């Protein structure tokens, strides 16, 4: 077990799953966010930090063995907002990780780096990136930064292109893209435990009947998703009869949103 795992964005939706689910993956979880999160329990440290603040991030990362980088604006937003949280925040994190000798980052990338591929097209880690939004571009930047820091400094990253991680799929598209919280946790745990991952790009998706993404290249992890969106299909298909905006694209509605001020 590693000693200290830093979790950025720990106050968000996925952060909540992680706080409970990754207890067994590190002796100490250092939980951080720009917003207030509830006080540290046994085996936890809580640090409030804006990822855009370089000095604060240097301090935050010191003493950590690995990082689960969830902290970000998690949807389409203005370039200026993304510039701070996602572009600068991710750069600050990688620089701090390099200086502190962190071994591995698990970067919460997104399906929106490939969101302009048409629905039904089968993609793997070699697929061309086709971001569907400035948000998707910010995650694509994070993946490039991760590649640079591996090639230049040997800092390992799993770029985890998460589909839709919520308690349950919310619409027709998520019947393909859903990642159950349980599968998310088991995948992250494998990515922490694996002896070596190098620079890895993979998809965070459950065993959905109509999924579009292959993780065959990552079989060495020994991860098998246990959940599927099938039990939700009937109710969703009955409710959502009309195609939703952006339903031709894997990124769904993100592909239809213009540039936000
Ligand atoms: P969320 O929006 O619930 O949580 C993100 C957290 O990051 C928030 O608590 C927010 O306060 C924090 N944050 C934002 N700006 C920050 C800054 N400047 N400094 C420090 N913290 C900051 O999002 P969620 O759903 O928990 O997602 C976590 C990560 O996974 C995000 O990076 C998101 O882009 C990514 N992701 C999530 C997916 C999902 O289905 N939930 C799908 C694909 C990617
Ligand atoms: C994401 O990247 C978002 O962070 C999340 O809120 C969902 O919109 C998800 O993608 C999705 O594509 O469903």
CSV table of C-alpha atoms and ligand atoms in Angstrom, one decimal:
chain,number,residue,atom,x,y,z
A,1,UNK,CA,0.0,0.0,0.0
A,2,UNK,CA,1.3,3.5,-0.8
A,3,UNK,CA,1.8,5.9,2.1
A,4,UNK,CA,0.1,9.1,1.0
A,5,UNK,CA,-2.4,9.7,-1.9
A,6,UNK,CA,-3.3,13.2,-2.8
A,7,UNK,CA,-6.8,13.7,-4.2
A,8,UNK,CA,-7.5,17.0,-5.8
A,9,UNK,CA,-11.2,18.0,-6.4
A,10,UNK,CA,-12.1,15.9,-3.3
A,11,UNK,CA,-15.2,18.0,-2.6
A,12,UNK,CA,-16.8,17.1,-5.9
A,13,UNK,CA,-19.0,14.2,-7.0
A,14,UNK,CA,-16.2,11.7,-7.7
A,15,UNK,CA,-14.3,12.9,-4.7
A,16,UNK,CA,-17.2,11.7,-2.5
A,17,UNK,CA,-17.0,8.2,-4.0
A,18,UNK,CA,-13.2,8.2,-3.5
A,19,UNK,CA,-13.2,9.3,0.1
A,20,UNK,CA,-15.0,6.1,1.2
A,21,UNK,CA,-13.9,3.8,-1.7
A,22,UNK,CA,-10.1,4.4,-1.6
A,23,UNK,CA,-9.6,4.1,2.1
A,24,UNK,CA,-7.7,0.8,1.6
A,25,UNK,CA,-5.4,2.1,-1.2
A,26,UNK,CA,-3.2,4.4,0.8
A,27,UNK,CA,-2.3,4.9,4.5
A,28,UNK,CA,-3.2,8.5,4.3
A,29,UNK,CA,-5.6,10.3,1.9
A,30,UNK,CA,-4.8,13.9,1.5
A,31,UNK,CA,-8.1,15.5,0.4
A,32,UNK,CA,-8.0,18.9,-1.3
A,33,UNK,CA,-10.4,21.3,-3.0
A,34,UNK,CA,-10.9,25.0,-3.5
A,35,UNK,CA,-14.2,24.6,-1.6
A,36,UNK,CA,-14.6,23.6,2.0
A,37,UNK,CA,-14.8,19.9,2.7
A,38,UNK,CA,-15.7,18.3,5.9
A,39,UNK,CA,-13.0,17.8,8.5
A,40,UNK,CA,-10.4,15.0,8.3
A,41,UNK,CA,-11.3,11.6,9.7
A,42,UNK,CA,-8.8,9.0,10.8
A,43,UNK,CA,-6.3,8.3,7.9
A,44,UNK,CA,-7.1,11.6,6.2
A,45,UNK,CA,-5.7,15.1,5.8
A,46,UNK,CA,-7.8,18.0,4.5
A,47,UNK,CA,-6.1,20.9,2.7
A,48,UNK,CA,-7.9,23.7,1.0
A,49,UNK,CA,-6.0,24.8,-2.1
A,50,UNK,CA,-6.7,26.6,-5.3
A,51,UNK,CA,-4.9,24.7,-8.1
A,52,UNK,CA,-4.1,28.0,-9.9
A,53,UNK,CA,-2.0,29.1,-6.9
A,54,UNK,CA,1.5,27.7,-7.7
A,55,UNK,CA,3.1,28.1,-4.3
A,56,UNK,CA,0.1,26.5,-2.6
A,57,UNK,CA,0.2,23.6,-5.0
A,58,UNK,CA,3.9,23.0,-4.4
A,59,UNK,CA,3.1,22.8,-0.7
A,60,UNK,CA,0.1,20.6,-1.3
A,61,UNK,CA,2.0,18.0,-3.3
A,62,UNK,CA,5.0,17.6,-1.0
A,63,UNK,CA,5.2,14.2,0.8
A,64,UNK,CA,2.7,12.5,-1.6
A,65,UNK,CA,3.5,9.2,-3.4
A,66,UNK,CA,0.7,9.4,-6.0
A,67,UNK,CA,-2.0,11.9,-7.0
A,68,UNK,CA,-5.6,11.4,-8.2
A,69,UNK,CA,-6.2,14.6,-10.0
A,70,UNK,CA,-9.9,15.3,-10.1
A,71,UNK,CA,-9.8,19.0,-9.4
A,72,UNK,CA,-11.1,21.0,-12.4
A,73,UNK,CA,-14.0,22.8,-13.9
A,74,UNK,CA,-15.9,19.7,-15.0
A,75,UNK,CA,-18.1,21.0,-17.8
A,76,UNK,CA,-18.0,23.5,-20.6
A,77,UNK,CA,-17.1,27.0,-19.4
A,78,UNK,CA,-15.4,30.2,-20.6
A,79,UNK,CA,-11.8,29.9,-21.8
A,80,UNK,CA,-10.7,32.3,-19.0
A,81,UNK,CA,-12.3,30.1,-16.3
A,82,UNK,CA,-10.8,26.9,-17.8
A,83,UNK,CA,-7.4,28.7,-18.1
A,84,UNK,CA,-7.1,29.0,-14.4
A,85,UNK,CA,-8.6,25.7,-13.0
A,86,UNK,CA,-7.8,23.3,-15.8
A,87,UNK,CA,-4.9,24.5,-17.8
A,88,UNK,CA,-2.9,26.4,-15.2
A,89,UNK,CA,-4.1,24.1,-12.4
A,90,UNK,CA,-2.9,21.0,-14.2
A,91,UNK,CA,0.4,22.6,-15.1
A,92,UNK,CA,1.0,23.6,-11.5
A,93,UNK,CA,0.2,20.1,-10.4
A,94,UNK,CA,2.7,18.4,-12.8
A,95,UNK,CA,5.4,20.8,-12.0
A,96,UNK,CA,4.9,20.3,-8.2
A,97,UNK,CA,4.8,16.6,-8.8
A,98,UNK,CA,8.1,16.6,-10.7
A,99,UNK,CA,9.8,18.7,-8.0
A,100,UNK,CA,8.5,16.5,-5.2
A,101,UNK,CA,9.4,13.2,-6.9
A,102,UNK,CA,5.8,11.9,-7.1
A,103,UNK,CA,5.8,8.6,-8.9
A,104,UNK,CA,2.4,8.5,-10.5
A,105,UNK,CA,-0.6,10.6,-11.4
A,106,UNK,CA,-4.1,9.4,-12.2
A,107,UNK,CA,-5.5,12.2,-14.3
A,108,UNK,CA,-9.3,12.5,-14.6
A,109,UNK,CA,-9.4,13.1,-18.3
A,110,UNK,CA,-12.7,12.9,-20.1
A,111,UNK,CA,-14.6,11.3,-23.0
A,112,UNK,CA,-14.9,14.9,-24.2
A,113,UNK,CA,-11.3,14.7,-25.7
A,114,UNK,CA,-12.8,12.3,-28.3
A,115,UNK,CA,-16.4,13.7,-28.2
A,116,UNK,CA,-16.6,14.6,-31.8
A,117,UNK,CA,-16.3,11.0,-33.0
A,118,UNK,CA,-19.6,9.7,-34.2
A,119,UNK,CA,-21.7,7.5,-32.0
A,120,UNK,CA,-21.0,3.8,-32.7
A,121,UNK,CA,-17.4,4.3,-33.8
A,122,UNK,CA,-15.1,1.9,-31.9
A,123,UNK,CA,-12.2,3.8,-30.2
A,124,UNK,CA,-9.1,2.7,-28.3
A,125,UNK,CA,-6.2,4.5,-26.8
A,126,UNK,CA,-4.8,5.3,-30.3
A,127,UNK,CA,-7.9,7.1,-31.5
A,128,UNK,CA,-7.5,10.6,-32.9
A,129,UNK,CA,-8.4,13.1,-30.3
A,130,UNK,CA,-11.4,15.2,-31.4
A,131,UNK,CA,-12.4,17.4,-28.5
A,132,UNK,CA,-16.0,18.6,-28.5
A,133,UNK,CA,-15.6,21.7,-26.3
A,134,UNK,CA,-13.0,24.0,-24.8
A,135,UNK,CA,-13.4,21.8,-21.7
A,136,UNK,CA,-12.4,18.8,-23.9
A,137,UNK,CA,-9.4,20.8,-25.1
A,138,UNK,CA,-8.4,21.5,-21.5
A,139,UNK,CA,-8.4,17.7,-20.9
A,140,UNK,CA,-6.5,17.1,-24.1
A,141,UNK,CA,-3.9,19.6,-22.9
A,142,UNK,CA,-3.6,17.6,-19.6
A,143,UNK,CA,-3.0,14.4,-21.6
A,144,UNK,CA,-0.2,16.1,-23.6
A,145,UNK,CA,1.3,17.5,-20.4
A,146,UNK,CA,1.2,14.0,-18.9
A,147,UNK,CA,3.0,12.6,-22.0
A,148,UNK,CA,5.7,15.3,-21.8
A,149,UNK,CA,6.3,14.6,-18.1
A,150,UNK,CA,6.6,10.9,-18.7
A,151,UNK,CA,9.0,11.2,-21.7
A,152,UNK,CA,11.1,13.8,-20.1
A,153,UNK,CA,11.0,13.0,-16.4
A,154,UNK,CA,9.6,9.4,-16.1
A,155,UNK,CA,6.6,10.6,-14.2
A,156,UNK,CA,3.9,8.0,-14.8
A,157,UNK,CA,0.3,8.9,-15.6
A,158,UNK,CA,-2.9,7.1,-16.3
A,159,UNK,CA,-5.0,9.4,-18.5
A,160,UNK,CA,-8.4,8.1,-17.5
A,161,UNK,CA,-11.0,9.2,-20.0
A,162,UNK,CA,-14.0,8.9,-17.8
A,163,UNK,CA,-17.4,8.4,-19.5
A,164,UNK,CA,-20.3,9.4,-17.2
A,165,UNK,CA,-19.7,8.5,-13.6
A,166,UNK,CA,-22.8,9.0,-11.6
A,167,UNK,CA,-24.9,6.8,-9.3
A,168,UNK,CA,-27.0,5.7,-12.4
A,169,UNK,CA,-27.1,6.5,-16.1
A,170,UNK,CA,-29.2,9.6,-16.6
A,171,UNK,CA,-30.2,9.4,-20.3
A,172,UNK,CA,-29.9,7.3,-23.5
A,173,UNK,CA,-26.3,8.4,-24.2
A,174,UNK,CA,-25.2,7.2,-20.7
A,175,UNK,CA,-26.4,3.7,-21.5
A,176,UNK,CA,-23.2,3.7,-23.6
A,177,UNK,CA,-21.0,5.9,-21.5
A,178,UNK,CA,-21.9,5.1,-17.9
A,179,UNK,CA,-19.2,4.2,-15.4
A,180,UNK,CA,-20.6,3.0,-12.1
A,181,UNK,CA,-19.0,4.4,-8.9
A,182,UNK,CA,-18.0,0.9,-7.9
A,183,UNK,CA,-16.2,0.3,-11.2
A,184,UNK,CA,-14.6,3.7,-11.0
A,185,UNK,CA,-13.2,2.9,-7.6
A,186,UNK,CA,-11.9,-0.5,-8.5
A,187,UNK,CA,-10.2,0.9,-11.6
A,188,UNK,CA,-8.5,3.7,-9.7
A,189,UNK,CA,-7.4,1.2,-7.1
A,190,UNK,CA,-5.8,-1.0,-9.8
A,191,UNK,CA,-4.1,2.1,-11.3
A,192,UNK,CA,-2.6,2.9,-7.9
A,193,UNK,CA,-1.5,-0.7,-7.2
A,194,UNK,CA,0.0,-1.7,-10.6
A,195,UNK,CA,3.8,-2.0,-10.3
A,196,UNK,CA,4.3,0.1,-13.5
A,197,UNK,CA,1.9,1.8,-15.9
A,198,UNK,CA,4.2,4.1,-17.9
A,199,UNK,CA,2.1,6.5,-19.9
A,200,UNK,CA,-1.3,5.0,-20.2
A,201,UNK,CA,-4.5,6.2,-21.8
A,202,UNK,CA,-7.7,4.3,-21.0
A,203,UNK,CA,-11.4,4.7,-20.8
A,204,UNK,CA,-13.5,4.7,-17.7
A,205,UNK,CA,-16.6,2.8,-18.7
A,206,UNK,CA,-18.6,0.0,-17.2
A,207,UNK,CA,-19.5,-3.2,-19.1
A,208,UNK,CA,-22.3,-1.6,-21.1
A,209,UNK,CA,-23.9,-3.4,-24.0
A,210,UNK,CA,-23.5,-0.5,-26.4
A,211,UNK,CA,-20.1,0.9,-25.2
A,212,UNK,CA,-17.8,2.4,-27.9
A,213,UNK,CA,-14.5,2.2,-26.1
A,214,UNK,CA,-11.9,-0.5,-25.9
A,215,UNK,CA,-9.4,-1.0,-23.0
A,216,UNK,CA,-7.9,-4.2,-24.5
A,217,UNK,CA,-4.4,-2.6,-24.4
A,218,UNK,CA,-4.8,-2.2,-20.6
A,219,UNK,CA,-5.6,-5.9,-19.9
A,220,UNK,CA,-2.4,-6.1,-17.9
A,221,UNK,CA,-4.1,-4.2,-15.1
A,222,UNK,CA,-6.4,-7.1,-14.5
A,223,UNK,CA,-9.4,-4.7,-14.2
A,224,UNK,CA,-12.8,-6.0,-15.0
A,225,UNK,CA,-15.9,-3.8,-14.7
A,226,UNK,CA,-18.7,-5.5,-12.8
A,227,UNK,CA,-21.6,-3.2,-13.6
A,228,UNK,CA,-23.6,-2.5,-16.7
A,229,UNK,CA,-26.2,0.1,-17.7
A,230,UNK,CA,-28.7,-2.7,-18.9
A,231,UNK,CA,-30.9,-2.6,-15.8
A,232,UNK,CA,-31.7,1.1,-16.5
A,233,UNK,CA,-32.4,0.7,-20.3
A,234,UNK,CA,-36.1,0.1,-20.3
A,235,UNK,CA,-37.0,3.0,-18.1
A,236,UNK,CA,-34.7,5.4,-19.9
A,237,UNK,CA,-35.9,4.4,-23.4
A,238,UNK,CA,-39.5,4.7,-22.3
A,239,UNK,CA,-38.9,8.2,-21.0
A,240,UNK,CA,-36.6,9.6,-23.7
A,241,UNK,CA,-38.3,8.9,-27.0
A,242,UNK,CA,-36.9,11.8,-29.0
A,243,UNK,CA,-33.1,12.0,-29.8
A,244,UNK,CA,-31.3,14.5,-27.5
A,245,UNK,CA,-29.2,17.4,-28.7
A,246,UNK,CA,-25.8,16.1,-30.0
A,247,UNK,CA,-27.0,12.5,-30.1
A,248,UNK,CA,-24.9,11.9,-33.3
A,249,UNK,CA,-21.7,12.5,-31.3
A,250,UNK,CA,-20.0,10.5,-28.5
A,251,UNK,CA,-19.7,13.7,-26.5
A,252,UNK,CA,-23.5,14.3,-26.8
A,253,UNK,CA,-24.6,17.9,-26.0
A,254,UNK,CA,-21.1,19.1,-25.4
A,255,UNK,CA,-20.7,19.0,-29.2
A,256,UNK,CA,-23.5,21.4,-29.7
A,257,UNK,CA,-22.5,24.1,-27.2
A,258,UNK,CA,-20.9,27.3,-28.6
A,259,UNK,CA,-18.1,29.2,-27.1
A,260,UNK,CA,-19.1,30.6,-23.7
A,261,UNK,CA,-18.0,34.1,-22.5
B,1,LIG,P1,-17.1,18.1,-9.8
B,1,LIG,O1,-17.3,19.4,-10.5
B,1,LIG,O2,-18.2,17.6,-8.9
B,1,LIG,O3,-15.8,18.2,-8.9
B,1,LIG,C1,-14.7,18.9,-9.3
B,1,LIG,C2,-14.1,19.6,-8.1
B,1,LIG,O4,-12.9,20.3,-8.5
B,1,LIG,C3,-15.0,20.5,-7.4
B,1,LIG,O5,-15.2,20.1,-6.0
B,1,LIG,C4,-14.4,21.9,-7.5
B,1,LIG,O6,-14.6,22.7,-6.4
B,1,LIG,C5,-12.9,21.5,-7.7
B,1,LIG,N1,-12.2,22.6,-8.3
B,1,LIG,C6,-12.6,23.3,-9.4
B,1,LIG,N2,-11.7,24.3,-9.6
B,1,LIG,C7,-10.7,24.1,-8.7
B,1,LIG,C8,-9.5,24.8,-8.5
B,1,LIG,N3,-9.1,25.9,-9.2
B,1,LIG,N4,-8.7,24.4,-7.5
B,1,LIG,C9,-9.0,23.3,-6.7
B,1,LIG,N5,-10.2,22.6,-6.9
B,1,LIG,C10,-11.0,23.0,-7.9
B,1,LIG,O7,-16.7,17.0,-10.9
B,1,LIG,P2,-16.7,15.4,-10.8
B,1,LIG,O8,-17.9,14.9,-11.5
B,1,LIG,O9,-16.4,15.0,-9.4
B,1,LIG,O10,-15.4,15.1,-11.7
B,1,LIG,C11,-14.1,15.0,-11.1
B,1,LIG,C12,-13.1,15.1,-12.3
B,1,LIG,O11,-13.4,14.0,-13.2
B,1,LIG,C13,-13.2,16.4,-13.1
B,1,LIG,O12,-11.8,16.7,-13.4
B,1,LIG,C14,-14.0,16.0,-14.3
B,1,LIG,O13,-13.6,16.8,-15.4
B,1,LIG,C15,-13.6,14.6,-14.5
B,1,LIG,N6,-14.6,13.8,-15.2
B,1,LIG,C16,-15.8,13.5,-14.6
B,1,LIG,C17,-16.8,12.8,-15.2
B,1,LIG,C18,-18.0,12.3,-14.5
B,1,LIG,O14,-18.8,11.6,-15.2
B,1,LIG,N7,-18.3,12.7,-13.3
B,1,LIG,C19,-16.6,12.4,-16.6
B,1,LIG,C20,-15.3,12.8,-17.2
B,1,LIG,C21,-14.4,13.5,-16.5
B,2,LIG,C1,-17.6,14.9,-18.2
B,2,LIG,O1,-16.5,15.1,-18.6
B,2,LIG,C2,-18.3,15.7,-17.1
B,2,LIG,O2,-17.3,16.1,-16.1
B,2,LIG,C3,-19.5,15.0,-16.5
B,2,LIG,O3,-20.2,16.0,-15.7
B,2,LIG,C4,-20.4,14.5,-17.5
B,2,LIG,O4,-20.9,15.5,-18.3
B,2,LIG,C5,-19.6,13.5,-18.4
B,2,LIG,O5,-18.4,14.1,-18.9
B,2,LIG,C6,-20.4,12.9,-19.6
B,2,LIG,O6,-19.9,13.0,-20.7
B,2,LIG,O7,-21.5,12.4,-19.3
